[in-house]
PDB file of C-alpha atoms and ligand atoms in Angstrom:
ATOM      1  CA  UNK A   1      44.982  13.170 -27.283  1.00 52.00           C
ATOM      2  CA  UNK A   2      43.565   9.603 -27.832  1.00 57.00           C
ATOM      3  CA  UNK A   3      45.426   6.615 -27.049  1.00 78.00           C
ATOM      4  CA  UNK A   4      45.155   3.695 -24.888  1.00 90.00           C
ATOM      5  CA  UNK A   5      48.285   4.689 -23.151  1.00 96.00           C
ATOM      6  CA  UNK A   6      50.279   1.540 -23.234  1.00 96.00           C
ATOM      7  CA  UNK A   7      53.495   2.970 -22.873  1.00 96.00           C
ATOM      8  CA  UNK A   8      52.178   4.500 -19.533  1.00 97.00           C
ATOM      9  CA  UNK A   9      51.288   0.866 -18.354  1.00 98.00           C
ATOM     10  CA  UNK A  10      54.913  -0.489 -20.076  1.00 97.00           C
ATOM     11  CA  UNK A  11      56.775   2.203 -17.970  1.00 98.00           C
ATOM     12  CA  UNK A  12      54.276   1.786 -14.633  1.00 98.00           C
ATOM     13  CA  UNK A  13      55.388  -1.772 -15.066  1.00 98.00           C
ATOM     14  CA  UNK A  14      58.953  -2.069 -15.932  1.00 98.00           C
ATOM     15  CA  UNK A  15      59.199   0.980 -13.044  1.00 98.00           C
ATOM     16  CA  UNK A  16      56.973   0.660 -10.098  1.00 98.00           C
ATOM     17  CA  UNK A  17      56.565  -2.958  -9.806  1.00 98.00           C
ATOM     18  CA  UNK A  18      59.489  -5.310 -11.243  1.00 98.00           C
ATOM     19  CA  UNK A  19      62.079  -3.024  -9.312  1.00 98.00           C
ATOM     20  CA  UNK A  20      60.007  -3.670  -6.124  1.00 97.00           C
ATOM     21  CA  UNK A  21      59.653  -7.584  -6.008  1.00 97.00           C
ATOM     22  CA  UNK A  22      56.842  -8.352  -8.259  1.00 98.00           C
ATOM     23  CA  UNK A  23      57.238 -11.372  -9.640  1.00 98.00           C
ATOM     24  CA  UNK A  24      54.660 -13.035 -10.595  1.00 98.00           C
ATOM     25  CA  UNK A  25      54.010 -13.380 -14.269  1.00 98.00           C
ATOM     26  CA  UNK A  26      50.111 -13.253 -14.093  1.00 98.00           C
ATOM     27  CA  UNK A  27      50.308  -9.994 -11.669  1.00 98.00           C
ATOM     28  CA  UNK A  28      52.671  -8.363 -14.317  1.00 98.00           C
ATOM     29  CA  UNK A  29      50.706  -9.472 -17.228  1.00 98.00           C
ATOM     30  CA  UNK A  30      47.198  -8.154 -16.022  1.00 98.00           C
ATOM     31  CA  UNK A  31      48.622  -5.151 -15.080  1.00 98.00           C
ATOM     32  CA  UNK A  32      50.475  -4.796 -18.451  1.00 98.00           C
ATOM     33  CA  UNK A  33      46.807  -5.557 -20.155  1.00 97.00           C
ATOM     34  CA  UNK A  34      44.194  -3.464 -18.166  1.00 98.00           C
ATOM     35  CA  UNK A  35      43.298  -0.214 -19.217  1.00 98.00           C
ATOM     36  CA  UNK A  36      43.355   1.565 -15.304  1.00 98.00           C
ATOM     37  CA  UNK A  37      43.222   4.761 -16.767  1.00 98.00           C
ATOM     38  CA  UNK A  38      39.093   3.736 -17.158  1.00 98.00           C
ATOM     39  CA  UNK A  39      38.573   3.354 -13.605  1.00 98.00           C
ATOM     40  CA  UNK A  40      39.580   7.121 -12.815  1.00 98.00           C
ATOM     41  CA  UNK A  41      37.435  10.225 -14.049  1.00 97.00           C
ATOM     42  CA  UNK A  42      39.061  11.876 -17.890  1.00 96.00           C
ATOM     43  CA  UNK A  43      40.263  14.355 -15.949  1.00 97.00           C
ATOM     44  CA  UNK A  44      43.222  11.784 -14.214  1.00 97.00           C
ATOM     45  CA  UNK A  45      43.826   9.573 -17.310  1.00 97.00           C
ATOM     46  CA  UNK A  46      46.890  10.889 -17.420  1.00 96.00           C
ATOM     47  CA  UNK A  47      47.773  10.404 -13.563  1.00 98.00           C
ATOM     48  CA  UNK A  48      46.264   6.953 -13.761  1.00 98.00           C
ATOM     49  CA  UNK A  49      49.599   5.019 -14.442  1.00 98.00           C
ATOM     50  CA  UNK A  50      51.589   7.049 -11.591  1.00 98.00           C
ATOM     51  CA  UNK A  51      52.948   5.893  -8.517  1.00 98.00           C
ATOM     52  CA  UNK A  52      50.323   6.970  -5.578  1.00 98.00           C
ATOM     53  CA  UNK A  53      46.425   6.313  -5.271  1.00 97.00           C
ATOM     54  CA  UNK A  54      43.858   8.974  -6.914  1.00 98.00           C
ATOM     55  CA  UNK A  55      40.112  10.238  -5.221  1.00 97.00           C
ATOM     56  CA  UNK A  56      37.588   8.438  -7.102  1.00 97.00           C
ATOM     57  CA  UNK A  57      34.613  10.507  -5.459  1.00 96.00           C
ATOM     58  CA  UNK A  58      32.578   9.753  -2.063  1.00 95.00           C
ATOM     59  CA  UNK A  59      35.901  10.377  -0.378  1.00 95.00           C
ATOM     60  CA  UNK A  60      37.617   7.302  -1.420  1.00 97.00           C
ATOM     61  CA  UNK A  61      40.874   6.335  -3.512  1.00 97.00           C
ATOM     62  CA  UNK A  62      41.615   3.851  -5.957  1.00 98.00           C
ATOM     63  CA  UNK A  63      45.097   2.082  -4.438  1.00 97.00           C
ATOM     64  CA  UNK A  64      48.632   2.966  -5.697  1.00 97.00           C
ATOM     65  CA  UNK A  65      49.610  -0.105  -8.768  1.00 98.00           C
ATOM     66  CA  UNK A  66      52.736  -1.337  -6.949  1.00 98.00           C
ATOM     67  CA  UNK A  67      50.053  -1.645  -3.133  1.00 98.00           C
ATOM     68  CA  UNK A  68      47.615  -3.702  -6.015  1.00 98.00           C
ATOM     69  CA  UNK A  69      50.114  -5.616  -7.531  1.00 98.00           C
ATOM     70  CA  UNK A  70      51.667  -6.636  -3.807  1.00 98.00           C
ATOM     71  CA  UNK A  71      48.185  -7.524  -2.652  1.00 98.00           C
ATOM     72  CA  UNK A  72      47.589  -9.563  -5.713  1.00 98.00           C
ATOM     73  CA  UNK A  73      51.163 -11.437  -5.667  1.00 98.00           C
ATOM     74  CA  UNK A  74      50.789 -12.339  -2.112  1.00 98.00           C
ATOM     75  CA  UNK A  75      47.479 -14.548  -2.746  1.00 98.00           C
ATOM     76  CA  UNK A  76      49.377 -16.581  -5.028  1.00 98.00           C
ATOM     77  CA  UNK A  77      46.538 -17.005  -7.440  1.00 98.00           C
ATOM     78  CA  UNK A  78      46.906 -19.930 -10.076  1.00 97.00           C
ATOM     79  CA  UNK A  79      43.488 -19.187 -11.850  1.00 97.00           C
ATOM     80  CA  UNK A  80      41.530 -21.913 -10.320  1.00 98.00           C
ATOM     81  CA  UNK A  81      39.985 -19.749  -7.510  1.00 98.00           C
ATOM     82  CA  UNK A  82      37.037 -19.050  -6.172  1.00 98.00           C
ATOM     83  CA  UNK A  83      37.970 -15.188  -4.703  1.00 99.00           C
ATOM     84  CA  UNK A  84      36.249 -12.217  -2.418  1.00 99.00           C
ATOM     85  CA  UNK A  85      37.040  -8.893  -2.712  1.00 99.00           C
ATOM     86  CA  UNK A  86      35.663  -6.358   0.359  1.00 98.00           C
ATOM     87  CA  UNK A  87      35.491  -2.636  -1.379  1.00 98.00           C
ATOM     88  CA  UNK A  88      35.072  -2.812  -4.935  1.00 98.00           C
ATOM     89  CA  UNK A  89      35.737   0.887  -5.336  1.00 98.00           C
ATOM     90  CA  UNK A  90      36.781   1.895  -8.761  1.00 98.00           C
ATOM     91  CA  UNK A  91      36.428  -1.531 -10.010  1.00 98.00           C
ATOM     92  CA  UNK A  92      40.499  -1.558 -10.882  1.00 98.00           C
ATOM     93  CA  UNK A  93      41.881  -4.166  -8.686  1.00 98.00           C
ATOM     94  CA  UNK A  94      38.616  -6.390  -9.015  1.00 98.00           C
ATOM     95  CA  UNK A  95      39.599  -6.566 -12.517  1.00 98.00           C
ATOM     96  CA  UNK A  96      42.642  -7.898 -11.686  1.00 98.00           C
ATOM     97  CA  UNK A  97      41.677 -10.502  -9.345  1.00 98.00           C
ATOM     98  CA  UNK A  98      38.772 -11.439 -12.390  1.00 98.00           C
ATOM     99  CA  UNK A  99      42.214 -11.990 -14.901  1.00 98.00           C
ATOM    100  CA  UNK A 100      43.558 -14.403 -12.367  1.00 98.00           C
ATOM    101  CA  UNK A 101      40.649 -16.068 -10.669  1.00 98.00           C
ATOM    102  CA  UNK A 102      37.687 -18.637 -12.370  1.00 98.00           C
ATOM    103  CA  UNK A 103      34.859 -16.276  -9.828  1.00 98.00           C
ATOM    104  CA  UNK A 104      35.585 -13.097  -7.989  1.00 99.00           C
ATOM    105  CA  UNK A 105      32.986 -11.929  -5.610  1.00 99.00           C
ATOM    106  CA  UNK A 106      32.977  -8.382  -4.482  1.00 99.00           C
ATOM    107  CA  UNK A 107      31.723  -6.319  -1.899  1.00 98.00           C
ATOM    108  CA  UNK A 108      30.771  -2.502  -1.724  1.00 98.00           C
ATOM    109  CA  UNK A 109      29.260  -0.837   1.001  1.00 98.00           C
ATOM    110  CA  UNK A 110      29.034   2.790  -1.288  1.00 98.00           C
ATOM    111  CA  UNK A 111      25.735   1.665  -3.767  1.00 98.00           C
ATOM    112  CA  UNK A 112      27.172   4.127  -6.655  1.00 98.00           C
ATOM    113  CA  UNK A 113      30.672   3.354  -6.906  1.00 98.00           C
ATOM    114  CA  UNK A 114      29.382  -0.313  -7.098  1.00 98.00           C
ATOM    115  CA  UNK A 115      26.766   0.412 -10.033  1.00 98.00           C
ATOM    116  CA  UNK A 116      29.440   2.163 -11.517  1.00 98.00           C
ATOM    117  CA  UNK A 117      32.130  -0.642 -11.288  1.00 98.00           C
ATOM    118  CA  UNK A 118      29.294  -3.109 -12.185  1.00 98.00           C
ATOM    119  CA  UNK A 119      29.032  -1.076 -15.699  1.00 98.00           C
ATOM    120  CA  UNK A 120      32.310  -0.804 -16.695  1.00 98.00           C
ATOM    121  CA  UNK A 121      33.065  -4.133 -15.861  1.00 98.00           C
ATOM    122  CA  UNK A 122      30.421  -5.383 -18.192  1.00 98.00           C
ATOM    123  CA  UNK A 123      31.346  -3.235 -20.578  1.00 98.00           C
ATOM    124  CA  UNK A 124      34.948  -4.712 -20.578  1.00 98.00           C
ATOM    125  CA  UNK A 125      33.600  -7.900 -20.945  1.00 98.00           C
ATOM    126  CA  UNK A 126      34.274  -9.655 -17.589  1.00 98.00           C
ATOM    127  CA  UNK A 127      31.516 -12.418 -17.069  1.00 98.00           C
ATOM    128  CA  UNK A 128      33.307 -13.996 -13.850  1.00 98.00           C
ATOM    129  CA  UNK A 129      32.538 -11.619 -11.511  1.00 99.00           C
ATOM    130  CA  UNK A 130      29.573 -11.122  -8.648  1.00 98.00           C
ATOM    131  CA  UNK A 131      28.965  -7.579  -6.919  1.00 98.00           C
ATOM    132  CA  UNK A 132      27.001  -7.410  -3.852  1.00 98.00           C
ATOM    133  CA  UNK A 133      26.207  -3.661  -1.806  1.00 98.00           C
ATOM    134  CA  UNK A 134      26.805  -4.938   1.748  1.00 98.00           C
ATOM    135  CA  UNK A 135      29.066  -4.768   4.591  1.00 98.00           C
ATOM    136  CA  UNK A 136      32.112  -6.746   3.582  1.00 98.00           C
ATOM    137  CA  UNK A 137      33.231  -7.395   7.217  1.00 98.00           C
ATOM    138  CA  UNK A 138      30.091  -9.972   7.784  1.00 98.00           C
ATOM    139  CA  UNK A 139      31.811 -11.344   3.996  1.00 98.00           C
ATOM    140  CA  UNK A 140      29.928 -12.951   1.505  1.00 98.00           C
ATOM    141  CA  UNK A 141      28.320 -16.161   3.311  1.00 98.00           C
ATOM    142  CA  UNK A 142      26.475 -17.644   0.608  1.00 98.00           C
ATOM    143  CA  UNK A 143      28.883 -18.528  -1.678  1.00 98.00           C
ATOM    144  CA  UNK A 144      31.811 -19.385   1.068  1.00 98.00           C
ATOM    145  CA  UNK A 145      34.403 -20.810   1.671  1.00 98.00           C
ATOM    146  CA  UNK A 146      36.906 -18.463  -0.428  1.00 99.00           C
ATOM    147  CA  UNK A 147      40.478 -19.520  -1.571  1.00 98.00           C
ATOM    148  CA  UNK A 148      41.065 -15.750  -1.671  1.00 99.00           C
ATOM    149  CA  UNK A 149      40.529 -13.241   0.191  1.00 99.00           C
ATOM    150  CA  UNK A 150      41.431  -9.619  -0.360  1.00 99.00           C
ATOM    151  CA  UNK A 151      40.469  -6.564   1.839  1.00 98.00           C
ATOM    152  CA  UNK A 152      41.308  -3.180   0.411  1.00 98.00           C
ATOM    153  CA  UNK A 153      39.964  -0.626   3.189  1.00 98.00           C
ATOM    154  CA  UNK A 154      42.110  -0.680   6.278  1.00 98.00           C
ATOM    155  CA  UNK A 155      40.368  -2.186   9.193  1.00 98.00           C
ATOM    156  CA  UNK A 156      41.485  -2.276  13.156  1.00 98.00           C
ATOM    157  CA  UNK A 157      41.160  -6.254  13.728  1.00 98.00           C
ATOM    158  CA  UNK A 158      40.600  -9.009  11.219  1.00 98.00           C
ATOM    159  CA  UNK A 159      37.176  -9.126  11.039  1.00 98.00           C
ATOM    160  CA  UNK A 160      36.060 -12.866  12.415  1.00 98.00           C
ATOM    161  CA  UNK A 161      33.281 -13.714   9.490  1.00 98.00           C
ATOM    162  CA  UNK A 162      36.147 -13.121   7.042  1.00 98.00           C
ATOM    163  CA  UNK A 163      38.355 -15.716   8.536  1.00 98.00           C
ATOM    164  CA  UNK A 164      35.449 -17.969   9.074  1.00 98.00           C
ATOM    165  CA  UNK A 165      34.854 -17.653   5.481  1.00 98.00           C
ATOM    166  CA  UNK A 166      38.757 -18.844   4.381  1.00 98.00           C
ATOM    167  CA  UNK A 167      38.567 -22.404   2.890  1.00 98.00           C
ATOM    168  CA  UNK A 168      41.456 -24.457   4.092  1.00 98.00           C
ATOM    169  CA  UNK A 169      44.828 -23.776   2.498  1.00 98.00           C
ATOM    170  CA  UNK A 170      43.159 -19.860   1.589  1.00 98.00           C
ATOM    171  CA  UNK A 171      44.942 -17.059   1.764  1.00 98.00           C
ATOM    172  CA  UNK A 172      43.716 -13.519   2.999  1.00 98.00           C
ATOM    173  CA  UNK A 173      45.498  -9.885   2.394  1.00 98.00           C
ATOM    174  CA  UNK A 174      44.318  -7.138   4.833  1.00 98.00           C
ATOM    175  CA  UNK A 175      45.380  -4.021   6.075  1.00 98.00           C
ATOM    176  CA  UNK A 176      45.530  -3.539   9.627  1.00 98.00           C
ATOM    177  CA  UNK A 177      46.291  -0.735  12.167  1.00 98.00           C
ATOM    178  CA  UNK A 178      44.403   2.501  13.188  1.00 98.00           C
ATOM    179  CA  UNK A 179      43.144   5.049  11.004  1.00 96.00           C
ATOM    180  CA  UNK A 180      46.529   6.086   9.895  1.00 96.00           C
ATOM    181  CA  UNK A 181      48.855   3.642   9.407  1.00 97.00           C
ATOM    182  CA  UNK A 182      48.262   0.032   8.877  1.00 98.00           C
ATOM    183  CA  UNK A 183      50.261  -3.165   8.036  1.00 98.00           C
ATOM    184  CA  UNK A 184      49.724  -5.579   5.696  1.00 98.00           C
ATOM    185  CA  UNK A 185      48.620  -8.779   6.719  1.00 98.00           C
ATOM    186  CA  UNK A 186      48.841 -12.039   4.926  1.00 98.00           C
ATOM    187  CA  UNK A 187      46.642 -14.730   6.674  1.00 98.00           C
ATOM    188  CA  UNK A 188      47.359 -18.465   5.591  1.00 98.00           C
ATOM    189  CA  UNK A 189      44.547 -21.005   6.921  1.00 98.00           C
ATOM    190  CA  UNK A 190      45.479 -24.035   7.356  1.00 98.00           C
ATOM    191  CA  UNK A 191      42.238 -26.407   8.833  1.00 97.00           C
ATOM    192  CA  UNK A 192      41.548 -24.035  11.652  1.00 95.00           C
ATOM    193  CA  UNK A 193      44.767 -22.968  12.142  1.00 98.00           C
ATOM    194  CA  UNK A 194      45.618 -19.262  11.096  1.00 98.00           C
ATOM    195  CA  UNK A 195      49.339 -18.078  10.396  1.00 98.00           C
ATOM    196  CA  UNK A 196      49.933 -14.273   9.590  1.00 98.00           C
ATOM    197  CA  UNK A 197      52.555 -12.560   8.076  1.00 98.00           C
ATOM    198  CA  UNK A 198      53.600  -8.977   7.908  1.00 98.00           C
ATOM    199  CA  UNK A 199      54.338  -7.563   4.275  1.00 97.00           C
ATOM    200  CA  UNK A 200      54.867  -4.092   5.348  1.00 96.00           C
ATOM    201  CA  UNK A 201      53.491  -0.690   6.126  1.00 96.00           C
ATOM    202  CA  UNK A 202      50.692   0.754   3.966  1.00 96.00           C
ATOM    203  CA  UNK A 203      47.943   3.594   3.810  1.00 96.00           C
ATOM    204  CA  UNK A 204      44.504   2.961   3.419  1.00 97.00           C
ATOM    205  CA  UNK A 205      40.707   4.008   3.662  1.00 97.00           C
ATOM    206  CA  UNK A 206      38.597   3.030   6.405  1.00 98.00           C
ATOM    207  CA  UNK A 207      36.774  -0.589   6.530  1.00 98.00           C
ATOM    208  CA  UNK A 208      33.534   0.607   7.718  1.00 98.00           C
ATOM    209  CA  UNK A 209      30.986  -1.653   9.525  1.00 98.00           C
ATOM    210  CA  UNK A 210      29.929  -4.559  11.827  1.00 98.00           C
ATOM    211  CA  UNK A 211      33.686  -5.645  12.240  1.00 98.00           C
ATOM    212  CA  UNK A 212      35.578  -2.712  11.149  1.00 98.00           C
ATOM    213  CA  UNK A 213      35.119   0.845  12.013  1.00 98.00           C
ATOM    214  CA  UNK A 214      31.832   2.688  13.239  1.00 96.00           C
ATOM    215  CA  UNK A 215      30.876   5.265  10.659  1.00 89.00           C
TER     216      UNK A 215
HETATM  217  N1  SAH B   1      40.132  -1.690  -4.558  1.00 77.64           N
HETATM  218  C1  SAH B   1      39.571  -0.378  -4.652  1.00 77.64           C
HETATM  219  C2  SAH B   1      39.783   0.357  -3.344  1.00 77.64           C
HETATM  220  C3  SAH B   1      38.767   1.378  -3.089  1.00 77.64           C
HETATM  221  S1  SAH B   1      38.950   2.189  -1.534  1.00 77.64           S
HETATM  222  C4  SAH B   1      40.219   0.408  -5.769  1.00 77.64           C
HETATM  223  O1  SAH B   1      41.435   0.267  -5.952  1.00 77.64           O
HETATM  224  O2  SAH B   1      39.532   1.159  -6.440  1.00 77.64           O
HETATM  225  C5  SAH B   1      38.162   1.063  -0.423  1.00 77.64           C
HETATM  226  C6  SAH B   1      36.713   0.782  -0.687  1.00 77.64           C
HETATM  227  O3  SAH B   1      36.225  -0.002   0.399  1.00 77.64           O
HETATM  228  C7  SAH B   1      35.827   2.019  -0.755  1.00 77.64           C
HETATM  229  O4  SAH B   1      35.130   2.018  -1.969  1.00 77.64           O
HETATM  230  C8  SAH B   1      34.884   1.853   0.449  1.00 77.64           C
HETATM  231  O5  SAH B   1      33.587   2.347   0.223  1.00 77.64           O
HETATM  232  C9  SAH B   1      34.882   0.348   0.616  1.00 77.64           C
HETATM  233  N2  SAH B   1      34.461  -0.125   1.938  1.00 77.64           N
HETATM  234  C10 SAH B   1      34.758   0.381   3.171  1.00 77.64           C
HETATM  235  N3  SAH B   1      34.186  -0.359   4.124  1.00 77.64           N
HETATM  236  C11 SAH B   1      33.510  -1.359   3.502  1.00 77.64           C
HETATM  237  C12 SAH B   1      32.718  -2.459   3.953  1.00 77.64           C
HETATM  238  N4  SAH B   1      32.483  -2.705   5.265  1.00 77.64           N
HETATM  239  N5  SAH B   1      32.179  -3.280   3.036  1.00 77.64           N
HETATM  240  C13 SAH B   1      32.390  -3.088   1.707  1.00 77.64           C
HETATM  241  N6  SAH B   1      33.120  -2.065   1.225  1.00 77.64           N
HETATM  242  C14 SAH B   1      33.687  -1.221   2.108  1.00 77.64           C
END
């Protein structure tokens, strides 16, 4: 069967994520627009659009839509910024962050699953993005201070580097907790202030490194 499976993406939509709270029109559009069933192996094109995260090799998952689309909404992204991604992975939700940001810089400490993200990426025609294989949890120094910051591997503390790297009125999204179970949190910066919110429980991989957890 070839299609581009747009009714997959309508019904993923109109489903998983305006039910749940997601709002914002540029979340809902990117996700209407990109293909994720490219960022999962043939075999799972047709589990790409349902509602839980799929392996995408070297033990690690590409995240549930509606845990992308939260992440996404809560950085309130307006298209002017200058965002970091730590743990490229499939490549999926850096594509999203590409549709709503003017750079995104991303992270990966796994060298293949960034080569491959770096491919299909190109091949989709994004220009606006930067990949780096490094430890996300020392950031991205060069090219700091971020208005965005998104962490998608679950990590026991906020790592320091990453809130050092926040410009002022940034917002971060990380998951935090032990291996298991994490939470959430939003980080506002305001000068060198910090506030945090909760947004809930979620489920993710390990953030491995310097500030995260040994391997
Ligand atoms: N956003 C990705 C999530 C992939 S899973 C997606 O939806 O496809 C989390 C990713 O974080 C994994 O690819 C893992 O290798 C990566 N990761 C873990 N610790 C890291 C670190 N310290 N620096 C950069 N990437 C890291």
């Amino acid at each position: 069967m070839n299609h581009d499976y747009r009714l997959a993406r309508e019904r993923m939509v109109k489903n998983q994520l305006m039910p749940r709270g997601i709002t914002d029109k540029g979340v809902l559009e990117a996700m209407s627009k990109i293909h994720r069933h490219l960022f999962v192996e043939e075999a799972l094109y047709g589990e790409a659009y349902n509602d839980h995260p799929l392996p995408i090799g070297q033990k690690q998952t590409i995240s549930q839509p509606y845990i992308v689309a939260v992440m996404t909404q809560s950085l309130a992204l307006t298209g002017k910024e200058k965002t970091l991604e730590i743990g490229t992975g499939s490549g999926y939700q850096t594509a999203i962050l590409a549709e709503l940001s003017t750079m995104v810089y991303t992270v990966e400490r796994i060298n293949p699953l960034l080569d491959k993200s770096r491919e299909l990426l190109g091949q989709l025609g994004y220009t606006n993005i930067r990949f780096k294989a490094f430890d996300g949890t020392l950031g991205w120094e060069e090219f700091a201070p971020y208005d965005a910051i998104m962490v998608t591997a679950g990590a026991p503390k906020i790592p320091q580097p990453l809130l050092d790297q926040l410009a002022d009125g940034g917002r971060m999204v990380v998951p935090i907790g032990n291996k298991y179970s994490q939470e959430l949190i939003k980080v506002t910066r305001i000068k060198n202030r910090y506030r945090e919110e909760n947004l809930g429980g979620c489920r993710f991989v390990d953030l491995i490194g310097v500030h995260g957890w040994k391997e």
